Coordinates of C-alpha atoms and ligand atoms in Angstrom, one line a residue:
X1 CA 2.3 13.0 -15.8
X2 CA 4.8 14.3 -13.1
X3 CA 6.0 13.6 -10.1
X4 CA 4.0 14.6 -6.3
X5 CA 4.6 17.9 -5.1
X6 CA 7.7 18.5 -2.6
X7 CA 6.0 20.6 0.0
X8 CA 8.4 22.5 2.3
X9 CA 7.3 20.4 5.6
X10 CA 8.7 16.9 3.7
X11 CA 12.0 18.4 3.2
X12 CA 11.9 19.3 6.8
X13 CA 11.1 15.4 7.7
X14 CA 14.1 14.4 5.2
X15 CA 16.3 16.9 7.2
X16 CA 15.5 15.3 10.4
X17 CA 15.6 11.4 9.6
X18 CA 19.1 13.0 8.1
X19 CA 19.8 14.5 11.8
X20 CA 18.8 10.8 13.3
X21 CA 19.9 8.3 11.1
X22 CA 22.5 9.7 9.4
X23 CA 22.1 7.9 6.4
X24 CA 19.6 8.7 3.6
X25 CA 16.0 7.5 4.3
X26 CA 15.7 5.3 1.2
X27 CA 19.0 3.3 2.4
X28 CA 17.4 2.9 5.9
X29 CA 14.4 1.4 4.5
X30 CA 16.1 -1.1 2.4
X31 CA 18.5 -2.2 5.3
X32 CA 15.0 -3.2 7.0
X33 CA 14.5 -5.7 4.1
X34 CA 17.3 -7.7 4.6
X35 CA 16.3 -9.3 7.2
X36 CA 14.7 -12.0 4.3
X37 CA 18.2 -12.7 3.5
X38 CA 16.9 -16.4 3.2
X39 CA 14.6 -15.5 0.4
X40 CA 17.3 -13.3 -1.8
X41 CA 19.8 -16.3 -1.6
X42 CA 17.1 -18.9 -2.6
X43 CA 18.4 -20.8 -5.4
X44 CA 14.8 -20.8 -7.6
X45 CA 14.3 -17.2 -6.8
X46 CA 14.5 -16.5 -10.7
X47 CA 12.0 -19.2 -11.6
X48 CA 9.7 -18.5 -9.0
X49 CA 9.7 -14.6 -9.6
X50 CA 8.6 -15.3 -13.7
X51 CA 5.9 -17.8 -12.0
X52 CA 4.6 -14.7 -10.2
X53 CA 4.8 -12.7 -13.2
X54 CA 3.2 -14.5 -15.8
X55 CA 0.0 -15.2 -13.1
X56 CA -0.1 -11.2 -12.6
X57 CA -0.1 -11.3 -16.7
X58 CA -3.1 -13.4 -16.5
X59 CA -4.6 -11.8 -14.2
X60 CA -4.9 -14.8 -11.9
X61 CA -4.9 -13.2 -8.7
X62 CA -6.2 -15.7 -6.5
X63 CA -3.2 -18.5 -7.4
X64 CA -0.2 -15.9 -6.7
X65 CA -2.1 -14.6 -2.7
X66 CA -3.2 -18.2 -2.4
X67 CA 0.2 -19.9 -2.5
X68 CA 2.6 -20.3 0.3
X69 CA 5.4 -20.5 -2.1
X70 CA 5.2 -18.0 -3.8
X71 CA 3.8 -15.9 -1.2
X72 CA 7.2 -14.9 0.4
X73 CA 8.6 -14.2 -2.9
X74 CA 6.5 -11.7 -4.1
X75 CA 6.4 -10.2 -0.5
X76 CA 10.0 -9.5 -0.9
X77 CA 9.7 -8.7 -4.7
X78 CA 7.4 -6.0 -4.5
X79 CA 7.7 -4.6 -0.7
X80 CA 11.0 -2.7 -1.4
X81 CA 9.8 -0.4 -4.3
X82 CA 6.1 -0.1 -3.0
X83 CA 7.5 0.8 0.3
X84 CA 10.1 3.3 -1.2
X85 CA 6.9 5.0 -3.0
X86 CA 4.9 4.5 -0.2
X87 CA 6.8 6.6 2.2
X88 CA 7.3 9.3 -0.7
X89 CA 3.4 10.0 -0.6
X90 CA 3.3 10.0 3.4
X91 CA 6.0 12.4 3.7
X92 CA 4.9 14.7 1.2
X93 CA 0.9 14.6 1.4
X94 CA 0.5 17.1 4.1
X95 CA -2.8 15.3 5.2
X96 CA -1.6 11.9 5.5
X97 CA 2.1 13.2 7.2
X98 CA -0.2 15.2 9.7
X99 CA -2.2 12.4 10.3
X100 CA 0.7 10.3 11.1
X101 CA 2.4 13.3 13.3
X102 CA -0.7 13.7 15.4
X103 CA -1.2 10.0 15.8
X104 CA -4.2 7.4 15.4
X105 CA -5.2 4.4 14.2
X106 CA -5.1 3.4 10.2
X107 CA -6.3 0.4 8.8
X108 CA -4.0 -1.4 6.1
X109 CA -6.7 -3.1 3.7
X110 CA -4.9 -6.2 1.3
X111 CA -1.5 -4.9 3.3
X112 CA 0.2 -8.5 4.0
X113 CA 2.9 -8.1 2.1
X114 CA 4.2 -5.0 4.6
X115 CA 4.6 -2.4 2.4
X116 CA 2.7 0.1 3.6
X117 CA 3.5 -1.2 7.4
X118 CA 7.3 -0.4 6.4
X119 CA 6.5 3.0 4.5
X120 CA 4.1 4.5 6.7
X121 CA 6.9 3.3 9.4
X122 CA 9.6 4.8 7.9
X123 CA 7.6 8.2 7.3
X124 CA 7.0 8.5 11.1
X125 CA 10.0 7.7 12.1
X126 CA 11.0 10.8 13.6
X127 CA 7.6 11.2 15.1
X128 CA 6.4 10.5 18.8
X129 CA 2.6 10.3 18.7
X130 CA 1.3 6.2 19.2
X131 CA 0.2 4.7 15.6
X132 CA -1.6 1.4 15.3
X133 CA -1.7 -0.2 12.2
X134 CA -4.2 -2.9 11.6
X135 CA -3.1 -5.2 8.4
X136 CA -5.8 -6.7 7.3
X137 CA -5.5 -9.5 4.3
X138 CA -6.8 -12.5 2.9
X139 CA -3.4 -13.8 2.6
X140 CA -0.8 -15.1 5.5
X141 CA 2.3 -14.0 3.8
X142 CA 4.3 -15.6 7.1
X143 CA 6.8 -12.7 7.1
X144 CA 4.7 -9.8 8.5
X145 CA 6.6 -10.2 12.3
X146 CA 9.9 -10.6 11.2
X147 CA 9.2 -7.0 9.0
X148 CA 7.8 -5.5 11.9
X149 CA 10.5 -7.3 14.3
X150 CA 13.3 -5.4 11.7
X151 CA 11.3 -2.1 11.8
X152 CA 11.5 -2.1 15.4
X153 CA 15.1 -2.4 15.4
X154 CA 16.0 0.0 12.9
X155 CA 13.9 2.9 13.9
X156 CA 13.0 2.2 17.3
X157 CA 9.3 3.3 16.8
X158 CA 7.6 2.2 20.2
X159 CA 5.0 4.4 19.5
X160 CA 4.2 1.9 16.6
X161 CA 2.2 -1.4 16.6
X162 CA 0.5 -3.5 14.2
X163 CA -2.1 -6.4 14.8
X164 CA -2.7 -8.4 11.7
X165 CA -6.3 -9.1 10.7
X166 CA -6.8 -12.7 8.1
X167 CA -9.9 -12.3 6.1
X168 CA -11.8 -12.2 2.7
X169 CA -13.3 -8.5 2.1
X170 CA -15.4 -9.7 -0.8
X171 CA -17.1 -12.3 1.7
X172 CA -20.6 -10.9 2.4
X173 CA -21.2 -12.6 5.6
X174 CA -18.9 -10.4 6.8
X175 CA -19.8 -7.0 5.9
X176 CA -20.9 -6.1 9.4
X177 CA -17.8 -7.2 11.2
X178 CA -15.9 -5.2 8.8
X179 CA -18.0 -2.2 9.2
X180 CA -17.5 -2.3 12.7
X181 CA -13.9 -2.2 12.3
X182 CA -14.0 0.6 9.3
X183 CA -15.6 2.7 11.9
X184 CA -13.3 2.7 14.4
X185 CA -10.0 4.0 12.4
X186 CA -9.2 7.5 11.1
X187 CA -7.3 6.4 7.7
X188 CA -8.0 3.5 6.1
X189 CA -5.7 2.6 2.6
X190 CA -6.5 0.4 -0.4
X191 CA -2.7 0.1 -2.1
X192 CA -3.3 -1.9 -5.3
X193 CA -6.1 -3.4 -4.0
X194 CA -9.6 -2.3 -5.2
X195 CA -8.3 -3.1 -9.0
X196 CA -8.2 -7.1 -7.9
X197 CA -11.0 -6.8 -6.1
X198 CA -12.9 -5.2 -9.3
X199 CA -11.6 -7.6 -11.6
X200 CA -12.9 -10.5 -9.3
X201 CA -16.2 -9.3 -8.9
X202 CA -18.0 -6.2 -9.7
X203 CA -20.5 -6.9 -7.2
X204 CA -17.6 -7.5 -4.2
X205 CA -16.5 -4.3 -4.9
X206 CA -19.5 -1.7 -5.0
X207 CA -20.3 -4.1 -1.7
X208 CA -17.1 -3.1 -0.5
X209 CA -16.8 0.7 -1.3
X210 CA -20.5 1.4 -0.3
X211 CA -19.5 -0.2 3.2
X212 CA -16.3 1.5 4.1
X213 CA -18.6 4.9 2.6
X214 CA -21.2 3.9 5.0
X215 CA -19.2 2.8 7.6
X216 CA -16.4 5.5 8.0
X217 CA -17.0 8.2 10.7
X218 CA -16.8 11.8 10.1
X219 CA -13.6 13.3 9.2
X220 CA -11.9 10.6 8.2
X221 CA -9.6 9.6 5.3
X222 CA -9.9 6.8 2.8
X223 CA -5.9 6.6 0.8
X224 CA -6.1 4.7 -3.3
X225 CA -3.3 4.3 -4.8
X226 CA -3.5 2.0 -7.8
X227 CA -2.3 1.2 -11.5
X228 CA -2.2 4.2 -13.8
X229 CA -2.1 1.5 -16.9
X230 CA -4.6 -0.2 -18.5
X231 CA -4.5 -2.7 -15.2
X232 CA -7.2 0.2 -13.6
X233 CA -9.7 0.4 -17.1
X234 CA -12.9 -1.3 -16.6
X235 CA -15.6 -1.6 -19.0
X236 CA -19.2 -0.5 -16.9
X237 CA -22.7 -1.4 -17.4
X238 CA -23.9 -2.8 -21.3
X239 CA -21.5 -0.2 -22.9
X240 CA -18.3 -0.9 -24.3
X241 CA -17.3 2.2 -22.5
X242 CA -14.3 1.8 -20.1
X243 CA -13.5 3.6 -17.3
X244 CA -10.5 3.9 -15.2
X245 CA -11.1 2.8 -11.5
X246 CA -10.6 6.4 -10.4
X247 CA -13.5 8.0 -12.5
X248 CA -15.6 5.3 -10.5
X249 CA -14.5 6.2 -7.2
X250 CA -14.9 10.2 -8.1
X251 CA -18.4 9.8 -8.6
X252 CA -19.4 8.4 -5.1
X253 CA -21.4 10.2 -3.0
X254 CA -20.3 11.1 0.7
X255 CA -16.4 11.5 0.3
X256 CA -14.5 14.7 -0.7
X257 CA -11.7 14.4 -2.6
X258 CA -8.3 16.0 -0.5
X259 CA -5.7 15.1 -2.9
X260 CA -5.5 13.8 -6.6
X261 CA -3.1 12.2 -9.2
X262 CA -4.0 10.1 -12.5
X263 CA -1.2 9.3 -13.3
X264 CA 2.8 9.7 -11.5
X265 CA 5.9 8.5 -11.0
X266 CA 8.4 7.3 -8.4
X267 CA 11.4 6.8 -9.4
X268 CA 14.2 5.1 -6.5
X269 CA 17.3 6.9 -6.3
X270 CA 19.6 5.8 -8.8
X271 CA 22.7 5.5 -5.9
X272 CA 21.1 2.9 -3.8
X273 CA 21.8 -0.5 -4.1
X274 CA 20.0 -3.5 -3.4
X275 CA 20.2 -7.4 -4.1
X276 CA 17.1 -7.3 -6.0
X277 CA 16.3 -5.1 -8.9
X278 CA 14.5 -2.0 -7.7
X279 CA 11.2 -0.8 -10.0
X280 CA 9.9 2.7 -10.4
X281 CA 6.4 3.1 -9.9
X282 CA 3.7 4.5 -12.2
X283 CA 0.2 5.0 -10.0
X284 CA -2.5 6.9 -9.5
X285 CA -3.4 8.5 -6.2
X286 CA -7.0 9.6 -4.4
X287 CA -7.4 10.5 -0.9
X288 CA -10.6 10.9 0.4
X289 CA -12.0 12.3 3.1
X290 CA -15.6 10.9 4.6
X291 CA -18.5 14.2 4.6
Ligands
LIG1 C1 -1.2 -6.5 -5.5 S1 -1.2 -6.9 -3.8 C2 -0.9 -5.4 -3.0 C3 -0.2 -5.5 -1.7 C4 0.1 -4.2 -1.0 N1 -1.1 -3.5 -0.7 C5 1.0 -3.4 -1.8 O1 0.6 -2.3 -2.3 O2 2.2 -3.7 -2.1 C6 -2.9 -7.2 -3.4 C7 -3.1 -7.6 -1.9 O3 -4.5 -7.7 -1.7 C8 -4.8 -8.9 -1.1 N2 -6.2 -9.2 -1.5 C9 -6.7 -9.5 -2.7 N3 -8.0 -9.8 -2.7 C10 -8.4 -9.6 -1.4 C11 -9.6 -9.8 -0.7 N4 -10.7 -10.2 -1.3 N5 -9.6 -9.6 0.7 C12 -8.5 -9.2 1.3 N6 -7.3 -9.1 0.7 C13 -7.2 -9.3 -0.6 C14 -3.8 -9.9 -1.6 O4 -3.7 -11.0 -0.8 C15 -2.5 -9.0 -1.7 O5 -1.8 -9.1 -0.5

């Protein structure tokens, strides 16, 4: 268990956000976020957060992404460290920081909340090249434009758009529509994704993964990050055997693995400060490439 790798090219990035924003690039990020000013100040924020906590206990996806109350609350709950640690690993894996340097277009799979919209955003910030992110999710979190509208006026960024895409990925009538739209993107990520989708249904989700294998073209990337804990174990076939979701991704067929983590850490820089309490991050991390 560790940390990812500095390579030499993310220092350079830090080095140039320094040169352009002149503050540090975690403080940028967070001055995005308060734009929901509305949500910090909301007098049942407490109560509402331990709602969403004690569902994500029980495992009961479905009522947390299904509910427009509570839906704002854990987007602001959960995008500021996911989008901290989400701009960590695009600045400092080389493939995914060349990916965004060169430009192209990336699909954002169970991406309402914004996370990765504001931590891929705040990786490329110092780069030119046109990026368009397509957020797809079965959930209308509501606060996706006002993200993007605050990205846009902190880092400028008009090489950037983002078109958001509401759907179910476990509904089969639509495997066909998706694959079209798997096809047509270079990097497509699953952030704490595939685990609900697995614990729904195991069917969805070998539905799922054997599309975006068939689907994707040549050359392109497919980015997991999910649960190191116990959240990411699942018990396969008759056996009482149990897996974590990694192992089961390793073994399919057609991708080659570029980069791999079981298990680190992002930890938030102790000096920054923010109205909510920050949370470090334990994950895993596989990115893929399609063969
Ligand atoms: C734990 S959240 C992760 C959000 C974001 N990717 C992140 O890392 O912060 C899971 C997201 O996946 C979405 N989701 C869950 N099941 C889905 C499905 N079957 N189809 C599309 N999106 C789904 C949820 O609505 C939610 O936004």
């Amino acid at each position: 268990m560790g940390f990812l790798p500095e390579p030499l090219e993310a220092q350079e990035l830090n080095a140039r956000h320094a040169d352009k924003f002149k503050k540090s690039p975690e403080r940028v990020l967070l001055d995005v976020i308060l734009v929901f000013k509305d949500v910090f100040s909301d007098p049942q924020l407490k109560e509402k957060r331990k709602q969403i906590k004690q569902l994500f206990i029980k495992r009961d996806f479905k009522s947390i992404f299904t509910d427009p109350i509570l839906l704002p609350i854990y987007a602001v709950e959960y995008l500021p460290g996911r989008a901290l640690c989400y701009r960590d690993i695009f600045v400092k894996i080389n493939e995914l920081c060349n990916f965004l340097e060169k430009g192209g277009d990336i699909m954002v799979l169970g991406g309402g909340n914004g996370a990765e919209v504001l931590g891929i955003s705040a990786a490329m910030c110092t780069f030119e090249q046109p990026v368009k992110l397509t957020v797809q999710d079965l959930s209308n979190y509501g606060t996706l434009d006002t993200l993007v509208g605050s990205i846009h006026q902190t880092y400028g960024l008009e090489n950037l758009s983002v078109e958001s895409l509401i759907g179910d990925l476990m509904d089969e009538s639509k495997v066909l529509e998706y694959s079209k739209i798997f096809k047509q993107h270079g990097l497509i990520t699953a952030m704490f994704l595939l685990n609900e989708i697995l614990t729904q249904s195991k069917k969805s989700f070998v539905l799922l993964i054997t599309n975006l294998v068939k689907s994707m073209k040549k050359g392109s990337m497919l980015l997991v990050v999910d649960s190191a804990g116990s959240f990411s174990e699942f018990e396969v076939g008759a056996s009482d055997k149990s897996y974590m979701l990694f192992k089961l991704l390793d073994a399919i067929q057609g991708f080659k693995c570029l980069a791999s983590f079981d298990s680190v850490w992002y930890r938030y820089p102790k000096e920054v400060e923010f109205p909510l309490q920050l949370s470090n991050m334990r994950f895993f991390l596989r990115l893929y490439q399609k063969i």
